[in-house]
Amino acid sequence: MTELRTARLTLRPWQDADLAPWAAMNADPEVREHLGGPLTRERTDAAVAIFQAEFAERGYGWWAVEVTATGEFIGFAGLDDVEDASPFTGVEIGWRLARSAWGHGYATEAARAVLAFGFETLGLAEILAVTTATNFRSQAVMHRIGMTREPAYDFDDLDVPEGPLRPNVVYRLRKP
């Protein structure tokens, strides 16, 4: 599995030591505000197993993100195939960080490294990003990394009950 490095971060394979902080992060209602609420430890552990298998199979996926200077696990970032139920296809960029890591520019920094990997290593022609219409923090990161809103792709996630998590917005960046 490829490891990515930035000035402050290491995007690396998942380790057993990541499971507890990953579970704590996904149990935090604020971290999961736009994702349908907290997850159990069993679901977060299962997600890591899926991340590892998909990365091995495709050569891309979700990296664990740590602060290089301290080795602290702060979340994940990476690329994934757009879900089959979506009204479009492609590869999507994403990130999720522990609340203690918010406001430091880590999401933007990690996302830029992931974009470079997607365009330069994988040769992708474009990368998409999807979030709820109310997730303004993630939309701000999308703007900072050069993505533009693609209103024609916006959709309602019918797997989500009526409410603020149903409307989704889509951003796009074509290979420079």
Coordinates of N, CA, C and O in Angstrom, one line a residue:
M1 N 0.8 -1.2 0.0 CA 0.0 0.0 0.0 C 0.9 1.2 0.0 O 1.8 1.4 0.8
T2 N 0.6 2.1 -0.9 CA 1.3 3.4 -1.0 C 1.1 4.2 0.2 O 0.0 4.3 0.7
E3 N 2.2 4.9 0.6 CA 2.1 5.9 1.7 C 2.3 7.2 1.1 O 3.1 7.4 0.3
L4 N 1.5 8.2 1.6 CA 1.6 9.6 1.1 C 2.1 10.5 2.3 O 1.7 10.3 3.4
R5 N 3.0 11.4 2.0 CA 3.4 12.4 3.0 C 3.2 13.8 2.5 O 3.4 14.1 1.4
T6 N 2.9 14.6 3.5 CA 2.8 16.1 3.3 C 3.7 16.7 4.3 O 4.5 16.0 5.0
A7 N 3.7 18.0 4.4 CA 4.6 18.7 5.3 C 4.3 18.3 6.7 O 5.2 18.2 7.5
R8 N 3.0 18.0 7.1 CA 2.7 17.7 8.4 C 2.1 16.3 8.7 O 1.9 15.9 9.8
L9 N 1.7 15.6 7.6 CA 0.8 14.4 7.7 C 1.5 13.2 7.0 O 2.2 13.4 6.0
T10 N 1.1 12.1 7.5 CA 1.4 10.8 6.9 C 0.1 10.1 6.6 O -0.7 9.9 7.5
L11 N -0.2 9.8 5.4 CA -1.3 9.0 5.0 C -0.8 7.6 4.7 O 0.0 7.4 3.9
R12 N -1.2 6.6 5.5 CA -0.6 5.3 5.6 C -1.6 4.2 5.7 O -2.7 4.4 6.0
P13 N -1.1 2.9 5.6 CA -2.0 1.8 5.9 C -2.5 1.8 7.3 O -1.8 2.3 8.2
W14 N -3.6 1.2 7.5 CA -4.3 1.1 8.8 C -3.5 0.2 9.7 O -2.9 -0.8 9.2
Q15 N -3.4 0.5 11.0 CA -2.7 -0.3 12.0 C -3.7 -0.7 13.1 O -4.7 0.0 13.3
D16 N -3.5 -1.8 13.8 CA -4.3 -2.2 14.9 C -4.5 -1.1 15.9 O -5.6 -0.9 16.5
A17 N -3.5 -0.3 16.1 CA -3.5 0.8 17.1 C -4.5 1.9 16.7 O -4.9 2.7 17.5
D18 N -4.9 1.9 15.4 CA -5.9 2.9 14.9 C -7.3 2.6 15.3 O -8.2 3.5 15.3
L19 N -7.6 1.3 15.6 CA -9.0 0.9 15.8 C -9.7 1.7 17.0 O -10.8 2.1 16.8
A20 N -9.0 1.8 18.1 CA -9.7 2.5 19.2 C -9.9 4.0 19.0 O -11.0 4.4 19.2
P21 N -8.9 4.7 18.5 CA -9.2 6.1 18.2 C -10.2 6.3 17.0 O -11.0 7.3 17.0
W22 N -10.2 5.4 16.1 CA -11.1 5.4 15.0 C -12.6 5.2 15.5 O -13.5 5.9 15.1
A23 N -12.7 4.2 16.4 CA -14.0 4.0 17.0 C -14.5 5.2 17.8 O -15.7 5.6 17.7
A24 N -13.6 5.8 18.6 CA -14.0 6.9 19.4 C -14.4 8.1 18.5 O -15.4 8.8 18.8
M25 N -13.7 8.3 17.4 CA -14.0 9.3 16.5 C -15.4 9.1 15.9 O -16.2 10.1 15.8
N26 N -15.7 7.9 15.5 CA -17.0 7.6 14.9 C -18.1 7.5 15.9 O -19.3 7.4 15.5
A27 N -17.8 7.5 17.2 CA -18.8 7.5 18.2 C -19.2 9.0 18.6 O -20.1 9.2 19.3
D28 N -18.4 9.9 18.1 CA -18.6 11.3 18.4 C -19.8 11.9 17.5 O -19.7 11.9 16.3
P29 N -20.9 12.3 18.1 CA -22.0 12.8 17.3 C -21.7 14.0 16.4 O -22.2 14.2 15.3
E30 N -20.7 14.8 16.8 CA -20.3 16.0 16.0 C -19.6 15.5 14.8 O -19.7 16.1 13.7
V31 N -18.7 14.6 14.9 CA -17.9 14.1 13.8 C -18.9 13.4 12.8 O -18.7 13.5 11.6
R32 N -19.9 12.7 13.3 CA -20.8 12.0 12.4 C -22.1 12.8 12.1 O -23.1 12.2 11.6
E33 N -22.1 14.1 12.4 CA -23.3 14.9 12.2 C -23.9 14.8 10.8 O -25.1 14.8 10.6
H34 N -23.1 14.8 9.8 CA -23.6 14.8 8.4 C -23.5 13.4 7.8 O -23.7 13.2 6.6
L35 N -23.3 12.4 8.7 CA -23.1 11.0 8.2 C -24.1 10.0 8.8 O -24.0 8.8 8.7
G36 N -25.2 10.5 9.4 CA -26.2 9.7 9.9 C -26.0 9.2 11.4 O -26.7 8.3 11.8
G37 N -25.2 9.8 12.1 CA -25.0 9.5 13.5 C -23.9 8.6 13.9 O -23.3 8.0 13.0
P38 N -23.7 8.4 15.2 CA -22.5 7.6 15.7 C -22.6 6.2 15.2 O -23.7 5.6 15.0
L39 N -21.5 5.5 15.2 CA -21.3 4.1 14.8 C -20.8 3.3 16.0 O -20.1 3.9 16.8
T40 N -21.1 2.1 16.0 CA -20.7 1.2 17.1 C -19.2 0.8 16.8 O -18.7 0.9 15.7
R41 N -18.6 0.2 17.8 CA -17.2 -0.2 17.6 C -17.1 -1.4 16.6 O -16.2 -1.4 15.8
E42 N -18.1 -2.2 16.6 CA -18.1 -3.3 15.6 C -18.2 -2.8 14.2 O -17.5 -3.3 13.3
R43 N -19.0 -1.8 14.0 CA -19.2 -1.3 12.6 C -17.9 -0.5 12.2 O -17.5 -0.6 11.0
T44 N -17.2 0.2 13.1 CA -16.0 0.9 12.7 C -14.9 -0.1 12.5 O -14.1 0.1 11.5
D45 N -14.8 -1.2 13.3 CA -13.8 -2.2 13.0 C -14.0 -2.9 11.6 O -13.1 -3.1 10.9
A46 N -15.3 -3.2 11.3 CA -15.6 -3.8 10.1 C -15.3 -2.9 8.9 O -14.8 -3.4 7.9
A47 N -15.5 -1.6 9.1 CA -15.2 -0.6 8.0 C -13.7 -0.7 7.7 O -13.3 -0.7 6.5
V48 N -12.8 -0.8 8.7 CA -11.4 -0.8 8.5 C -11.0 -2.1 7.7 O -10.2 -2.0 6.7
A49 N -11.6 -3.2 8.0 CA -11.4 -4.4 7.2 C -11.8 -4.2 5.8 O -11.0 -4.7 4.9
I50 N -12.9 -3.6 5.5 CA -13.3 -3.3 4.1 C -12.3 -2.4 3.5 O -11.9 -2.6 2.3
F51 N -11.9 -1.3 4.2 CA -10.9 -0.4 3.6 C -9.7 -1.1 3.2 O -9.1 -0.9 2.1
Q52 N -9.2 -2.0 4.0 CA -7.9 -2.7 3.7 C -8.1 -3.6 2.5 O -7.2 -3.7 1.6
A53 N -9.2 -4.3 2.4 CA -9.5 -5.2 1.3 C -9.6 -4.5 0.0 O -9.0 -4.9 -1.0
E54 N -10.3 -3.4 0.0 CA -10.5 -2.6 -1.2 C -9.2 -2.0 -1.7 O -9.0 -1.9 -2.9
F55 N -8.4 -1.5 -0.8 CA -7.1 -0.9 -1.1 C -6.3 -2.0 -1.8 O -5.6 -1.7 -2.8
A56 N -6.2 -3.2 -1.2 CA -5.4 -4.2 -1.8 C -5.9 -4.6 -3.2 O -5.1 -4.9 -4.1
E57 N -7.2 -4.6 -3.4 CA -7.8 -5.0 -4.6 C -7.6 -4.0 -5.7 O -7.3 -4.3 -6.9
R58 N -7.8 -2.7 -5.4 CA -7.8 -1.6 -6.4 C -6.6 -0.8 -6.5 O -6.3 -0.1 -7.5
G59 N -5.8 -0.8 -5.4 CA -4.6 0.1 -5.4 C -4.9 1.5 -4.9 O -4.0 2.4 -5.0
Y60 N -6.1 1.8 -4.5 CA -6.5 3.0 -3.8 C -7.6 2.8 -2.9 O -8.3 1.7 -2.9
G61 N -7.8 3.8 -2.0 CA -8.9 3.6 -1.0 C -8.7 4.7 0.1 O -8.3 5.8 -0.2
W62 N -9.0 4.2 1.3 CA -8.9 5.1 2.5 C -7.6 4.9 3.3 O -7.4 3.8 3.8
W63 N -6.8 5.9 3.4 CA -5.6 5.9 4.2 C -6.0 6.3 5.6 O -6.8 7.2 5.8
A64 N -5.3 5.8 6.6 CA -5.3 6.3 7.9 C -4.4 7.6 7.9 O -3.4 7.6 7.2
V65 N -4.8 8.6 8.6 CA -4.1 9.9 8.6 C -3.5 10.1 10.0 O -4.2 10.0 11.0
E66 N -2.2 10.4 10.0 CA -1.6 10.7 11.3 C -0.7 12.0 11.2 O -0.3 12.3 10.1
V67 N -0.6 12.7 12.3 CA 0.3 13.8 12.4 C 1.7 13.3 12.5 O 2.0 12.5 13.4
T68 N 2.5 13.6 11.5 CA 3.9 13.0 11.4 C 4.7 13.2 12.6 O 5.4 12.3 13.1
A69 N 4.7 14.5 13.1 CA 5.6 14.8 14.3 C 5.2 14.0 15.5 O 6.1 13.8 16.3
T70 N 4.0 13.7 15.7 CA 3.6 13.0 17.0 C 3.2 11.6 16.8 O 3.1 10.8 17.8
G71 N 2.8 11.2 15.6 CA 2.3 9.8 15.3 C 0.9 9.7 15.7 O 0.3 8.6 15.7
E72 N 0.2 10.8 16.0 CA -1.2 10.7 16.5 C -2.1 10.4 15.3 O -2.1 11.1 14.3
F73 N -3.0 9.4 15.4 CA -4.0 9.1 14.4 C -5.1 10.2 14.6 O -5.6 10.5 15.6
I74 N -5.4 10.8 13.4 CA -6.4 11.9 13.4 C -7.6 11.6 12.5 O -8.6 12.4 12.5
G75 N -7.6 10.5 11.7 CA -8.7 10.3 10.9 C -8.4 9.5 9.6 O -7.4 8.7 9.6
F76 N -9.1 9.8 8.6 CA -8.8 9.1 7.3 C -9.1 10.1 6.1 O -9.7 11.1 6.3
A77 N -8.5 9.7 5.0 CA -8.6 10.5 3.8 C -8.3 9.5 2.6 O -7.6 8.6 2.8
G78 N -9.0 9.7 1.5 CA -8.7 8.9 0.4 C -9.6 9.0 -0.8 O -10.3 10.0 -0.9
L79 N -9.6 7.9 -1.6 CA -10.5 7.8 -2.8 C -11.3 6.5 -2.7 O -10.9 5.5 -2.2
D80 N -12.5 6.6 -3.3 CA -13.4 5.5 -3.3 C -14.2 5.6 -4.6 O -14.5 6.7 -5.1
D81 N -14.6 4.4 -5.1 CA -15.6 4.4 -6.2 C -16.9 5.0 -5.7 O -17.3 4.7 -4.6
V82 N -17.5 5.8 -6.6 CA -18.8 6.3 -6.2 C -19.8 5.2 -6.0 O -19.7 4.2 -6.8
E83 N -20.7 5.3 -5.1 CA -21.6 4.2 -4.7 C -22.5 3.9 -5.9 O -22.9 4.8 -6.7
D84 N -22.8 2.6 -6.1 CA -23.6 2.1 -7.2 C -25.0 2.8 -7.3 O -25.5 3.0 -8.4
A85 N -25.6 3.2 -6.2 CA -26.9 3.8 -6.1 C -26.8 5.3 -6.6 O -27.9 5.9 -6.8
S86 N -25.7 5.9 -6.7 CA -25.6 7.3 -7.1 C -26.0 7.4 -8.6 O -25.8 6.5 -9.4
P87 N -26.5 8.6 -8.9 CA -26.9 8.9 -10.3 C -25.8 9.2 -11.2 O -26.0 9.7 -12.3
F88 N -24.5 8.9 -10.9 CA -23.4 9.2 -11.7 C -22.3 8.2 -11.3 O -22.4 7.5 -10.3
T89 N -21.3 8.1 -12.1 CA -20.1 7.2 -11.8 C -18.9 8.0 -11.7 O -18.8 9.2 -12.1
G90 N -17.8 7.4 -11.1 CA -16.6 8.0 -11.0 C -15.9 7.6 -9.7 O -16.2 6.7 -9.0
V91 N -14.8 8.4 -9.4 CA -14.0 8.2 -8.2 C -14.2 9.4 -7.3 O -14.1 10.5 -7.8
E92 N -14.5 9.2 -6.1 CA -14.8 10.2 -5.1 C -13.7 10.4 -4.1 O -13.1 9.4 -3.6
I93 N -13.3 11.6 -3.8 CA -12.4 11.9 -2.7 C -13.2 12.2 -1.4 O -14.3 12.6 -1.5
G94 N -12.6 11.8 -0.3 CA -13.2 12.1 1.0 C -12.2 12.2 2.1 O -11.1 11.8 2.0
W95 N -12.7 12.6 3.3 CA -11.9 12.7 4.5 C -12.8 12.7 5.7 O -14.0 13.1 5.6
R96 N -12.3 12.3 6.8 CA -13.0 12.5 8.1 C -12.0 12.6 9.2 O -11.1 11.7 9.2
L97 N -12.1 13.6 10.0 CA -11.1 13.8 11.0 C -11.7 13.9 12.4 O -12.9 14.4 12.5
A98 N -11.0 13.5 13.4 CA -11.4 13.7 14.8 C -11.6 15.2 15.1 O -10.9 16.0 14.5
R99 N -12.5 15.5 15.9 CA -12.8 16.9 16.2 C -11.6 17.6 16.7 O -11.4 18.8 16.4
S100 N -10.7 17.0 17.4 CA -9.5 17.7 17.9 C -8.6 18.1 16.8 O -7.7 18.9 16.9
A101 N -8.8 17.5 15.6 CA -7.9 17.9 14.4 C -8.6 18.9 13.5 O -8.0 19.3 12.5
W102 N -9.8 19.4 13.8 CA -10.5 20.4 13.0 C -9.8 21.7 13.2 O -9.3 22.0 14.3
G103 N -9.8 22.5 12.2 CA -9.4 23.9 12.2 C -7.9 24.1 12.1 O -7.3 25.2 12.3
H104 N -7.1 23.0 11.7 CA -5.7 23.1 11.6 C -5.3 23.0 10.1 O -4.1 23.0 9.8
G105 N -6.2 22.9 9.2 CA -5.9 22.7 7.8 C -5.5 21.3 7.4 O -5.1 21.1 6.2
Y106 N -5.7 20.4 8.3 CA -5.3 19.0 8.0 C -6.1 18.4 6.8 O -5.6 17.6 6.0
A107 N -7.4 18.6 6.8 CA -8.3 18.0 5.8 C -7.8 18.5 4.4 O -7.7 17.7 3.5
T108 N -7.6 19.8 4.3 CA -7.1 20.4 3.0 C -5.8 19.8 2.6 O -5.6 19.4 1.4
E109 N -4.9 19.7 3.6 CA -3.5 19.2 3.3 C -3.6 17.7 2.8 O -3.0 17.3 1.8
A110 N -4.4 16.9 3.5 CA -4.5 15.5 3.2 C -5.2 15.4 1.8 O -4.8 14.6 1.0
A111 N -6.3 16.2 1.6 CA -7.0 16.1 0.3 C -6.1 16.5 -0.9 O -6.2 15.8 -1.9
R112 N -5.2 17.4 -0.7 CA -4.3 17.8 -1.8 C -3.4 16.6 -2.2 O -3.1 16.4 -3.3
A113 N -2.9 15.9 -1.1 CA -2.0 14.8 -1.4 C -2.8 13.7 -2.1 O -2.3 13.0 -3.0
V114 N -4.1 13.4 -1.7 CA -4.9 12.4 -2.3 C -5.2 12.8 -3.8 O -5.2 11.9 -4.7
L115 N -5.5 14.1 -4.0 CA -5.7 14.5 -5.4 C -4.5 14.3 -6.3 O -4.6 13.7 -7.4
A116 N -3.3 14.6 -5.8 CA -2.1 14.4 -6.6 C -1.9 12.9 -6.9 O -1.6 12.5 -8.0
F117 N -2.2 12.0 -5.9 CA -2.1 10.6 -6.1 C -3.1 10.2 -7.2 O -2.8 9.4 -8.1
G118 N -4.3 10.6 -7.1 CA -5.4 10.3 -8.1 C -5.0 10.7 -9.5 O -5.2 9.9 -10.4
F119 N -4.6 11.9 -9.6 CA -4.3 12.4 -11.0 C -2.9 11.9 -11.5 O -2.8 11.5 -12.6
E120 N -1.9 11.9 -10.7 CA -0.5 11.6 -11.1 C -0.3 10.1 -11.2 O 0.3 9.6 -12.1
T121 N -0.7 9.4 -10.1 CA -0.4 8.0 -10.0 C -1.4 7.1 -10.7 O -1.1 6.2 -11.5
L122 N -2.7 7.4 -10.4 CA -3.8 6.6 -11.0 C -4.2 7.1 -12.4 O -4.8 6.3 -13.1
G123 N -3.8 8.3 -12.8 CA -4.2 8.8 -14.1 C -5.6 9.1 -14.3 O -6.1 9.1 -15.4
L124 N -6.3 9.4 -13.2 CA -7.7 9.8 -13.3 C -7.9 11.1 -14.0 O -7.1 12.0 -13.9
A125 N -9.0 11.1 -14.8 CA -9.3 12.3 -15.6 C -10.0 13.4 -14.7 O -9.9 14.6 -15.0
E126 N -10.8 12.9 -13.7 CA -11.5 13.8 -12.8 C -11.8 13.1 -11.5 O -11.7 11.8 -11.4
I127 N -12.0 13.9 -10.5 CA -12.3 13.3 -9.2 C -13.5 14.1 -8.7 O -13.6 15.3 -8.8
L128 N -14.4 13.4 -8.1 CA -15.6 14.0 -7.5 C -15.6 14.0 -6.0 O -14.8 13.3 -5.4
A129 N -16.5 14.8 -5.4 CA -16.7 14.9 -4.0 C -18.1 15.0 -3.7 O -18.8 15.8 -4.4
V130 N -18.6 14.3 -2.7 CA -20.1 14.3 -2.4 C -20.2 14.6 -0.9 O -19.5 14.0 -0.1
T131 N -21.1 15.5 -0.5 CA -21.5 15.7 0.9 C -22.9 16.2 1.0 O -23.5 16.5 0.0
T132 N -23.4 16.2 2.2 CA -24.7 16.7 2.4 C -24.7 18.2 2.1 O -23.7 18.9 2.2
A133 N -25.9 18.7 1.7 CA -26.0 20.1 1.4 C -25.7 21.0 2.6 O -25.4 22.2 2.4
T134 N -25.8 20.5 3.8 CA -25.6 21.3 5.0 C -24.2 21.1 5.5 O -23.9 21.8 6.6
N135 N -23.3 20.4 4.9 CA -22.0 20.2 5.4 C -21.1 21.2 4.8 O -20.3 21.0 3.9
F136 N -21.2 22.4 5.4 CA -20.4 23.6 4.9 C -18.9 23.4 5.1 O -18.1 24.0 4.4
R137 N -18.5 22.7 6.2 CA -17.1 22.6 6.5 C -16.4 21.8 5.3 O -15.3 22.1 4.8
S138 N -17.0 20.7 4.9 CA -16.5 19.9 3.9 C -16.5 20.6 2.5 O -15.6 20.5 1.7
Q139 N -17.6 21.4 2.3 CA -17.7 22.1 1.1 C -16.6 23.2 1.0 O -16.0 23.5 -0.1
A140 N -16.2 23.7 2.2 CA -15.1 24.7 2.2 C -13.8 24.1 1.8 O -13.0 24.7 1.1
V141 N -13.6 22.8 2.3 CA -12.4 22.1 1.9 C -12.4 21.9 0.4 O -11.4 22.1 -0.3
M142 N -13.6 21.5 -0.2 CA -13.7 21.2 -1.6 C -13.3 22.5 -2.4 O -12.6 22.4 -3.4
H143 N -13.8 23.6 -1.9 CA -13.4 24.9 -2.6 C -11.9 25.1 -2.5 O -11.2 25.5 -3.5
R144 N -11.3 24.9 -1.3 CA -9.9 25.2 -1.1 C -9.0 24.3 -2.0 O -7.9 24.8 -2.3
I145 N -9.4 23.1 -2.3 CA -8.6 22.2 -3.1 C -8.9 22.4 -4.6 O -8.4 21.6 -5.4
G146 N -9.7 23.4 -4.9 CA -9.9 23.7 -6.3 C -11.1 23.1 -7.0 O -11.3 23.2 -8.2
M147 N -12.0 22.4 -6.2 CA -13.1 21.8 -6.8 C -14.2 22.8 -7.0 O -14.3 23.8 -6.4
T148 N -15.1 22.5 -8.0 CA -16.2 23.4 -8.3 C -17.5 22.6 -8.2 O -17.6 21.4 -8.5
R149 N -18.5 23.3 -7.7 CA -19.9 22.6 -7.5 C -20.4 22.3 -8.9 O -20.3 23.0 -9.9
E150 N -21.0 21.1 -8.9 CA -21.6 20.6 -10.2 C -23.1 20.3 -9.9 O -23.5 19.2 -9.7
P151 N -23.9 21.4 -9.9 CA -25.3 21.3 -9.5 C -26.1 20.3 -10.3 O -27.1 19.7 -9.8
A152 N -25.7 20.0 -11.5 CA -26.5 19.0 -12.3 C -26.4 17.6 -11.8 O -27.2 16.8 -12.0
Y153 N -25.3 17.4 -10.9 CA -25.1 16.1 -10.3 C -25.8 16.0 -8.9 O -25.8 14.9 -8.3
D154 N -26.2 17.1 -8.3 CA -26.8 17.1 -7.0 C -27.9 16.1 -7.0 O -28.7 15.9 -8.0
F155 N -28.2 15.4 -5.8 CA -29.2 14.4 -5.7 C -29.7 14.3 -4.3 O -29.0 14.7 -3.4
D156 N -30.8 13.6 -4.2 CA -31.3 13.2 -2.8 C -30.9 11.8 -2.6 O -31.2 10.9 -3.4
D157 N -30.3 11.5 -1.4 CA -29.9 10.2 -1.0 C -31.2 9.5 -0.5 O -31.6 9.8 0.6
L158 N -31.8 8.7 -1.3 CA -33.1 8.0 -0.9 C -32.9 7.0 0.2 O -33.9 6.5 0.7
D159 N -31.6 6.6 0.5 CA -31.4 5.7 1.6 C -31.5 6.4 3.0 O -31.3 5.7 4.0
V160 N -31.6 7.7 2.9 CA -31.6 8.5 4.1 C -33.0 9.0 4.4 O -33.7 9.4 3.4
P161 N -33.5 9.0 5.6 CA -34.9 9.5 5.9 C -35.0 11.0 5.5 O -34.0 11.7 5.4
E162 N -36.2 11.4 5.2 CA -36.4 12.8 4.9 C -35.8 13.7 6.0 O -35.8 13.3 7.1
G163 N -35.2 14.8 5.6 CA -34.5 15.6 6.5 C -33.2 16.2 5.9 O -33.0 16.1 4.7
P164 N -32.4 16.9 6.8 CA -31.3 17.6 6.3 C -30.1 16.8 5.7 O -29.3 17.3 5.0
L165 N -30.1 15.5 5.9 CA -29.1 14.6 5.4 C -29.4 14.0 4.0 O -28.5 13.4 3.4
R166 N -30.6 14.2 3.6 CA -31.0 13.6 2.3 C -30.4 14.4 1.1 O -29.9 13.8 0.2
P167 N -30.5 15.7 1.0 CA -30.0 16.5 -0.2 C -28.5 16.4 -0.1 O -27.8 16.7 0.9
N168 N -27.9 16.0 -1.3 CA -26.4 15.9 -1.4 C -26.0 16.8 -2.5 O -26.7 17.0 -3.6
V169 N -24.8 17.4 -2.4 CA -24.2 18.3 -3.4 C -22.9 17.6 -3.9 O -22.3 16.8 -3.2
V170 N -22.6 17.8 -5.1 CA -21.5 17.2 -5.8 C -20.5 18.3 -6.3 O -20.9 19.3 -6.9
Y171 N -19.2 18.0 -6.1 CA -18.2 18.9 -6.6 C -17.3 18.0 -7.5 O -17.2 16.8 -7.4
R172 N -16.6 18.7 -8.4 CA -15.8 18.0 -9.4 C -14.5 18.8 -9.6 O -14.4 20.0 -9.6
L173 N -13.4 18.0 -9.9 CA -12.1 18.6 -10.3 C -11.6 17.8 -11.4 O -11.5 16.6 -11.3
R174 N -11.4 18.4 -12.6 CA -10.8 17.7 -13.7 C -9.2 17.8 -13.6 O -8.7 18.7 -13.0
K175 N -8.6 16.8 -14.2 CA -7.1 16.8 -14.1 C -6.5 18.0 -14.7 O -6.9 18.5 -15.8
P176 N -5.6 18.7 -14.0 CA -5.0 19.9 -14.5 C -4.3 19.7 -15.8 O -3.7 18.6 -16.0

